[in-house]
């Protein structure tokens, strides 16, 4: 059986700084495969308005002004690095967008797709010819509009809903859907539907002893799925010491599937604050966590030798 070094990251949420680090990390860590496991798109459009030779915007609840093209370029980079999409507009158009949610939604989709296309082109340019396999898949936050962009690349693999061979000995199943969240994200589905999708994928696996489960939703009550408890207004419920009360929010069906099939590795994400590892039987389950707004790329580096894990390391940089 073959040896394999995999770098797994997830939940970059549009942060261009984190994505560029991901693309470059494969060479740095001497990985055979680099995997970006979901929630790759941003959440907000940041309007930039030109006023008498200056450019102004509201970013992170603070006004920002660029007084030259050089400062504007730096401002746009800052916006992209924290996961948002800059958009040059006018006061008149901005007011119209605020009054027309459908038009604003179309604009967001356009900017999101343009960003994903740019990222795929970067990955192709920097990784083609290196021998490093690159897999990028959507997560529950990602709109279905990006799927055709991910799938049409001649180099980057979109493993979503498939069994993909990472090498001659190791196959990987991938699923970006999760159980329901309070935000009704594009790929939130009822637990019964999630169980059916996971089972449909596992039915195609040839050898679970060497298989990787790339399932965006972490297994329930595993320690990789602890998130703040929310009240009816989606406000965190505070416990002793005014700290948020943490509760498990992962998927019971994901846990059941892992415990039943005992794959070699489970790669997960979704819950940014639950960085860690746990063994469920023989399966090493990992959630590398996410700090995308800080531009920090969190990941997991796993060395695999046939049907066993030689070593693993949670990374940050």
C-alpha angles and dihedrals in degrees: 000000000000133000120239135186114201129188112201125189132163146176100039089151098202097316104149091192091058092045093053089049089051093052092049096042095074093069093040093054094036090236124174092207132024117197128193103195109199148297092074100152132082130249108219145043113221111206116217116199125195114223120179095326097320130096122222135186142158112244127174090348092304131103116245127194130193115197099186140028088258092054089045091054090050091049092050090050090051090052093050093044093060092047105263132119119239115217126186111220145141131254089251094052091044091055090049091051091052090053094045111056093177092056091046090051091052090050092051091051091049094051092044093052092046090053093050091049089052092050093050090051090051092050091049093049097047101038105035109108095017095097090236114133113221122203121184121177137172127254134207093279093054122097119234089242090084097055096083090049092052092045100049096061116116091213113021113075121221100205095181112140093358144101106240127189111230089184137335093291107031128067127183133205118205133197126169096185120105138188116272120299129192089254098059094226121196094263100036108123136169116277092249091057092047090052090052092050092049091048092049089056097044090052088067096051115112100194122016092186090072099027128116120213108210097187115159093209113071122228115272119266093000097125088250092086105051113136135161115280110243131210125219090282091053090250118142114257110233123222133187113334091018090280118142116264107243123214134176113259103169129115123282090200092054089052092047092051093050093047091047100044100029099209119193096250137009115205114196141164134157096109105073097191096051100079110162150085135259138175118234099187106306093339118104107212118197135189108180091192126218138257097167096146088061092049090243115142110213117192149151125243113201127186112204127190110188108296097352138068113241096189143332137199135190107227135201132181 
